[in-house]
Tab-separated table of C-alpha atoms in Angstrom:
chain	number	residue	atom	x	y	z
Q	637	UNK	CA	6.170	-21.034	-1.619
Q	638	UNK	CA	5.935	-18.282	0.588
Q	639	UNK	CA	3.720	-15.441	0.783
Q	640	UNK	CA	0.225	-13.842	1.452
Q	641	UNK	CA	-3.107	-15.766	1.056
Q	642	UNK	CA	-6.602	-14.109	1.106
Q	643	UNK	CA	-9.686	-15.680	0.500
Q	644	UNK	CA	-12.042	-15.215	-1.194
Q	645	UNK	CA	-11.332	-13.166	-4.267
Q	646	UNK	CA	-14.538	-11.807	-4.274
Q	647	UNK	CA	-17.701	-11.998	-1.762
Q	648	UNK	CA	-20.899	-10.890	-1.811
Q	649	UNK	CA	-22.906	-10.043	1.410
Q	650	UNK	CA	-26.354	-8.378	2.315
Q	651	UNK	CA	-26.823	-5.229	4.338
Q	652	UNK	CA	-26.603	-5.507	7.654
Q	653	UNK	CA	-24.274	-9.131	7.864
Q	654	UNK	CA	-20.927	-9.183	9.050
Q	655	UNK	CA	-18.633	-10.409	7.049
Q	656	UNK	CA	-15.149	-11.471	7.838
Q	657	UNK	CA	-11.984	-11.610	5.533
Q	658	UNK	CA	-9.322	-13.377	6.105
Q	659	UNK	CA	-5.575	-13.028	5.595
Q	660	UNK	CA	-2.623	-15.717	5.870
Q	661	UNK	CA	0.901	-15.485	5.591
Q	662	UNK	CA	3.812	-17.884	6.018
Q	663	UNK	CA	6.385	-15.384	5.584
Q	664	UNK	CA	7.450	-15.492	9.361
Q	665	UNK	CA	6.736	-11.775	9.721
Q	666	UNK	CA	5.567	-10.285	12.863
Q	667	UNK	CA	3.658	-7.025	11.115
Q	668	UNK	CA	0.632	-7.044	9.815
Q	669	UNK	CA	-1.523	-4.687	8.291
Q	670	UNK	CA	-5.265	-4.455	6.614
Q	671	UNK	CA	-6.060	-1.609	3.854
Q	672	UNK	CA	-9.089	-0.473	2.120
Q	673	UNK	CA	-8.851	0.979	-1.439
Q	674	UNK	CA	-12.021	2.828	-2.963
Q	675	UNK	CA	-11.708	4.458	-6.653
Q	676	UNK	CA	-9.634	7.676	-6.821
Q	677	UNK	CA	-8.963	6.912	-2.958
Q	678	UNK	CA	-5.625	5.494	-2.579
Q	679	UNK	CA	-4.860	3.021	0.047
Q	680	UNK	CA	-6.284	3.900	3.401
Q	681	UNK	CA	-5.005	1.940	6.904
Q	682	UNK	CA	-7.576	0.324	8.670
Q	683	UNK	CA	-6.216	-1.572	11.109
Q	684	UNK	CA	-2.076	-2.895	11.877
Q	685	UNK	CA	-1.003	-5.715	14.621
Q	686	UNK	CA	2.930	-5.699	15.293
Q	687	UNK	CA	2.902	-8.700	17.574
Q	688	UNK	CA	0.914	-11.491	18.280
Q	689	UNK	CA	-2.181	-10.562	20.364
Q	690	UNK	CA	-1.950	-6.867	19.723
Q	691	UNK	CA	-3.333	-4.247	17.475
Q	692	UNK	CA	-4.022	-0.481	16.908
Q	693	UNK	CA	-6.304	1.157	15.192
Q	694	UNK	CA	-5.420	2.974	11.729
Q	695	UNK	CA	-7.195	5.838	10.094
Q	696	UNK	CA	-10.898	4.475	9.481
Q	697	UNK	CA	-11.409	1.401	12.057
Q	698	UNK	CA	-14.672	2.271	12.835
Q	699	UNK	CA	-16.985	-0.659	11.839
Q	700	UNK	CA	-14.427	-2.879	11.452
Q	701	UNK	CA	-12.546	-5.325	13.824
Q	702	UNK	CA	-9.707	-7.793	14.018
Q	703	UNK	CA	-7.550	-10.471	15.915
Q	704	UNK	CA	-4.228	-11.585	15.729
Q	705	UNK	CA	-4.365	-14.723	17.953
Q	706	UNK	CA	-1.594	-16.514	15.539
Q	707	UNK	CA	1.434	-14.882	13.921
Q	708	UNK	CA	0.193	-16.054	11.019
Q	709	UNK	CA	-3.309	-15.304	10.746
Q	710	UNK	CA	-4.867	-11.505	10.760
Q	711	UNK	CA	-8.858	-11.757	9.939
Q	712	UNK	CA	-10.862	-8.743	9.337
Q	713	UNK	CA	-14.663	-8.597	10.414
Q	714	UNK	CA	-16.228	-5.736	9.030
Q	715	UNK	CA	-19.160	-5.084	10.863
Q	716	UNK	CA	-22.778	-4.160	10.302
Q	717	UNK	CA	-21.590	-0.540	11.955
Q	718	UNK	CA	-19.278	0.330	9.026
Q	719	UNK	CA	-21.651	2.590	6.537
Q	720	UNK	CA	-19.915	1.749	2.760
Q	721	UNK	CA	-18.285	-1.396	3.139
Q	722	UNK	CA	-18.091	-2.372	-0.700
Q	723	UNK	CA	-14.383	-1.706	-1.540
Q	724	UNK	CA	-11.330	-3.336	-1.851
Q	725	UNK	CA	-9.413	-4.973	1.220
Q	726	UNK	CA	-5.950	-5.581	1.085
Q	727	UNK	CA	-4.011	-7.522	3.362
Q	728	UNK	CA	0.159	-7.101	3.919
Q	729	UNK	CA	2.666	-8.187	6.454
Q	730	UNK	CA	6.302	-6.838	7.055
Q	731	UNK	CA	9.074	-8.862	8.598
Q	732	UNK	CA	9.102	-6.089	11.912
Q	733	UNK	CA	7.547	-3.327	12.497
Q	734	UNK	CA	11.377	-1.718	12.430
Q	735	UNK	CA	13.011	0.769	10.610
Q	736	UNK	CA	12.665	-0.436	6.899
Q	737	UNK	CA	9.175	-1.178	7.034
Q	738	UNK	CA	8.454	-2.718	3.091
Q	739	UNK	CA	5.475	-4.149	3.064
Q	740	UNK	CA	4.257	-7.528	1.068
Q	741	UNK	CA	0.818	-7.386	0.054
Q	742	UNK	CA	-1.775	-10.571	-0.713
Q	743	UNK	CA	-3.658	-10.214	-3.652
Q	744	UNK	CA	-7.131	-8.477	-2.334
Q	745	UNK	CA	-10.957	-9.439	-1.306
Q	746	UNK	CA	-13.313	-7.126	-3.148
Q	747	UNK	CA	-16.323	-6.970	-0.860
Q	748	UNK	CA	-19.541	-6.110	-2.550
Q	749	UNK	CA	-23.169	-5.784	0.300
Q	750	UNK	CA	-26.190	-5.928	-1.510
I	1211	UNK	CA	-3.462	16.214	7.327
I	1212	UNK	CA	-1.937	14.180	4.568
I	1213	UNK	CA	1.866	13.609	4.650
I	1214	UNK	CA	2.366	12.665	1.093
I	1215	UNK	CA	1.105	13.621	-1.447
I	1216	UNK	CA	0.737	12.842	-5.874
I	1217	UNK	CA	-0.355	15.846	-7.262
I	1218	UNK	CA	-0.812	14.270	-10.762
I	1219	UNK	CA	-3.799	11.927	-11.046
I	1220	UNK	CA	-3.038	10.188	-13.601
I	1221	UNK	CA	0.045	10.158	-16.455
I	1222	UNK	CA	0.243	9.636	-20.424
I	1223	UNK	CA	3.339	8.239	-21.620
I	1224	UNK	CA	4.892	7.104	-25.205
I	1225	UNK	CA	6.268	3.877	-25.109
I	1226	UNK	CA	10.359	4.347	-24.797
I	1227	UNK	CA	10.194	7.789	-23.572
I	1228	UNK	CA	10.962	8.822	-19.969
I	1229	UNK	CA	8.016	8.498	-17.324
I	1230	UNK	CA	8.506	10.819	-14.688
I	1231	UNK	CA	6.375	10.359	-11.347
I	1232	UNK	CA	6.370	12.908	-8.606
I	1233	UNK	CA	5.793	12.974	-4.639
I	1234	UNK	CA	5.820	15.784	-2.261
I	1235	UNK	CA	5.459	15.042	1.538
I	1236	UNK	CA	5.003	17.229	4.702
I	1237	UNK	CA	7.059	15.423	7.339
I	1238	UNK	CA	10.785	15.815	7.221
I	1239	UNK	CA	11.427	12.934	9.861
I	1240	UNK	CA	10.987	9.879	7.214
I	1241	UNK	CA	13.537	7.082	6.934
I	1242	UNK	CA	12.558	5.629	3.746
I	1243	UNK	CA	10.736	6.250	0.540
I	1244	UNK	CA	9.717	3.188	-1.505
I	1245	UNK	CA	7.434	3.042	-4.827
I	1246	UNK	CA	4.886	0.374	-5.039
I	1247	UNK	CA	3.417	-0.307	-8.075
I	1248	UNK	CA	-0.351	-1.506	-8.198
I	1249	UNK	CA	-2.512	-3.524	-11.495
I	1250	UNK	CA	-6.240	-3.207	-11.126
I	1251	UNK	CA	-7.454	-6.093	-8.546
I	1252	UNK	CA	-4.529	-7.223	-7.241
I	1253	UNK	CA	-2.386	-6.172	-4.444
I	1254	UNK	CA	0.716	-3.002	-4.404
I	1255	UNK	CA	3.902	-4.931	-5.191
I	1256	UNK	CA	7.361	-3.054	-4.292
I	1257	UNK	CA	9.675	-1.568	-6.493
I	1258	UNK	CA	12.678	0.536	-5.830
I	1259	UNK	CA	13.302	2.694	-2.385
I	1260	UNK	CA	15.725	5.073	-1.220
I	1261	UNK	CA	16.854	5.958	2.203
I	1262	UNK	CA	16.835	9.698	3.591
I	1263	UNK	CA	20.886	10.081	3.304
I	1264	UNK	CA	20.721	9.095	-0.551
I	1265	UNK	CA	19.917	11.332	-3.140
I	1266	UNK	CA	19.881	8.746	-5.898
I	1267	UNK	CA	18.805	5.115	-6.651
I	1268	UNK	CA	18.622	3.289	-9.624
I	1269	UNK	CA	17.729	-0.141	-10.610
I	1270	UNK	CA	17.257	-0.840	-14.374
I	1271	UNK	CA	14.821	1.364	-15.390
I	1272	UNK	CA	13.430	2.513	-12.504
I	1273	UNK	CA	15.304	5.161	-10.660
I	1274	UNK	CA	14.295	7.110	-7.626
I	1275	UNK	CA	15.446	11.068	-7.371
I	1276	UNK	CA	15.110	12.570	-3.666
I	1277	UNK	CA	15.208	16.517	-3.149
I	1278	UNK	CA	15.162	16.740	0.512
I	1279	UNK	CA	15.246	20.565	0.925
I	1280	UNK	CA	12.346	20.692	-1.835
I	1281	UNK	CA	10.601	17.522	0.184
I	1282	UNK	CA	10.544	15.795	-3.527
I	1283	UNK	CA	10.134	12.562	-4.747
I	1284	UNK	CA	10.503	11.562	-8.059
I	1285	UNK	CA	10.538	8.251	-10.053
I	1286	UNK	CA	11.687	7.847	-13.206
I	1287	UNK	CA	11.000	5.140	-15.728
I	1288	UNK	CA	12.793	4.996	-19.136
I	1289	UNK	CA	12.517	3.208	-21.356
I	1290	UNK	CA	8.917	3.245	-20.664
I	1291	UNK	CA	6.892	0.014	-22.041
I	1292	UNK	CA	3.041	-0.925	-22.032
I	1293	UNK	CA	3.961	-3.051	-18.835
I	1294	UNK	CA	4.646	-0.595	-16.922
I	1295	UNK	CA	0.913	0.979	-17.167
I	1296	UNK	CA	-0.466	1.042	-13.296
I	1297	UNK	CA	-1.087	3.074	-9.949
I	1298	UNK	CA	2.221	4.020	-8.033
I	1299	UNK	CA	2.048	4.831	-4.846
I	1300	UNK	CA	5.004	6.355	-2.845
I	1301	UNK	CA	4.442	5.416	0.566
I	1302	UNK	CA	6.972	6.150	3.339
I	1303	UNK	CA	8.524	5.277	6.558
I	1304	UNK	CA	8.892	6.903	9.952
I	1305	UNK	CA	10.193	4.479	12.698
I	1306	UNK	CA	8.112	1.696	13.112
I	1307	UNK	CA	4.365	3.271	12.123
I	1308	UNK	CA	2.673	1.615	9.083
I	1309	UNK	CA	3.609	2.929	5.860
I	1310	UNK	CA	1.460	6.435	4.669
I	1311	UNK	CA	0.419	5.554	1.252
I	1312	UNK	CA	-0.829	8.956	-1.043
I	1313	UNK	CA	-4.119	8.254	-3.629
I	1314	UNK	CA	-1.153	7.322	-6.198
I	1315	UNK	CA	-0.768	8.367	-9.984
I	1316	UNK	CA	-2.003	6.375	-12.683
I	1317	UNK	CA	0.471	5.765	-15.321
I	1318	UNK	CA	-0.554	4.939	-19.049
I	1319	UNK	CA	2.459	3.792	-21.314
I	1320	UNK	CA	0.577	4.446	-24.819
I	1321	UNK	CA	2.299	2.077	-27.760
């Protein structure tokens, strides 16, 4: 069964921890991408890796991180830097970063600090 | 600067009558329009697209209208049914950057 895996569904931190979420996907796809939804806020682009061992920043990195060490594996640490951290992460991957770009998306960590 | 954009926050709908969702975006250099369609705590899941040299796609009851000299978007659902209540999002595609999703529009299909 292929697809998108993160875990957990829901995690609870204190202020000042990091915290990092991960994201699997055995969907052979070379593109992947994390997202942060808040209410009313759409999705916003945190962070996108087209290749193994490389990644650029989206539109609101700062205070988070990432790694993309395995084609298959793109964790998220969001940092003690990042101010509001409580929202939704979502995780997707695409099969290339190429012209049709459709994105599959896992079904979401909603991070709540304390 | 935001390239897309949903106007309409949210949308109330009779179930079987037409549902009509709308885009407008800034950058005339897109390949690709898709719809996503998002439930509460779970992840956007795709539903129809249309490339730039189309004006028309449909697929069941989803079809996707694109006025490129207006820089419109439009998706239309009919019949619409209680199922269909969600966020859509119409994210698009320029060459090989991530997909620009808009703050979407938040459909309720009333029975």
């Amino acid at each position: 069964d292929g697809g998108i895996t993160q875990s957990p569904k829901y995690l609870f931190r204190k202020e000042g921890q990091n915290v990092t979420l991960s994201c699997e996907q055995n969907l052979n796809h070379d593109a992947m991408y994390w997202y942060r939804q808040d209410p009313g806020q759409g999705l916003r682009l945190i962070y996108y890796s087209q290749i193994v061992n490389d990644f650029q920043k989206g539109d609101i990195a700062e205070g988070y991180s990432v790694s993309r060490e395995k084609k298959e594996s793109f964790p998220l640490t969001v940092t003690s830097a990042q101010k509001n951290p409580t929202a939704f992460y979502l995780c997707a991957s695409s099969i290339d970063p190429g012209l049709y770009n459709e994105q599959f998306f896992g079904p979401g960590t909603r991070l709540t600090v304390l | 600067d935001q390239q897309v954009k949903q106007n309409s926050p949210s949308l109330s709908v009779q179930e079987g009558r037409i549902s009509i969702l709308n885009c407008d975006y800034t950058n005339s250099m897109f390949d690709y329009f898709l719809w996503y369609k998002k439930y509460p705590a779970e992840g956007p899941t795709f539903l129809i697209s249309i490339s730039s040299i189309k004006d028309k796609n449909e697929d069941g009851r989803f079809t996707v209208f694109l006025n490129k000299s207006a820089k419109h978007l439009s998706l239309h659902i009919v019949p619409s049914q209680p199922g269909d209540s969600a966020v859509y999002f119409c994210p698009t595609v320029s060459g090989n950057t991530p997909l620009v999703f808009g703050k979407g529009t938040r459909l309720s299909v009333i029975a």
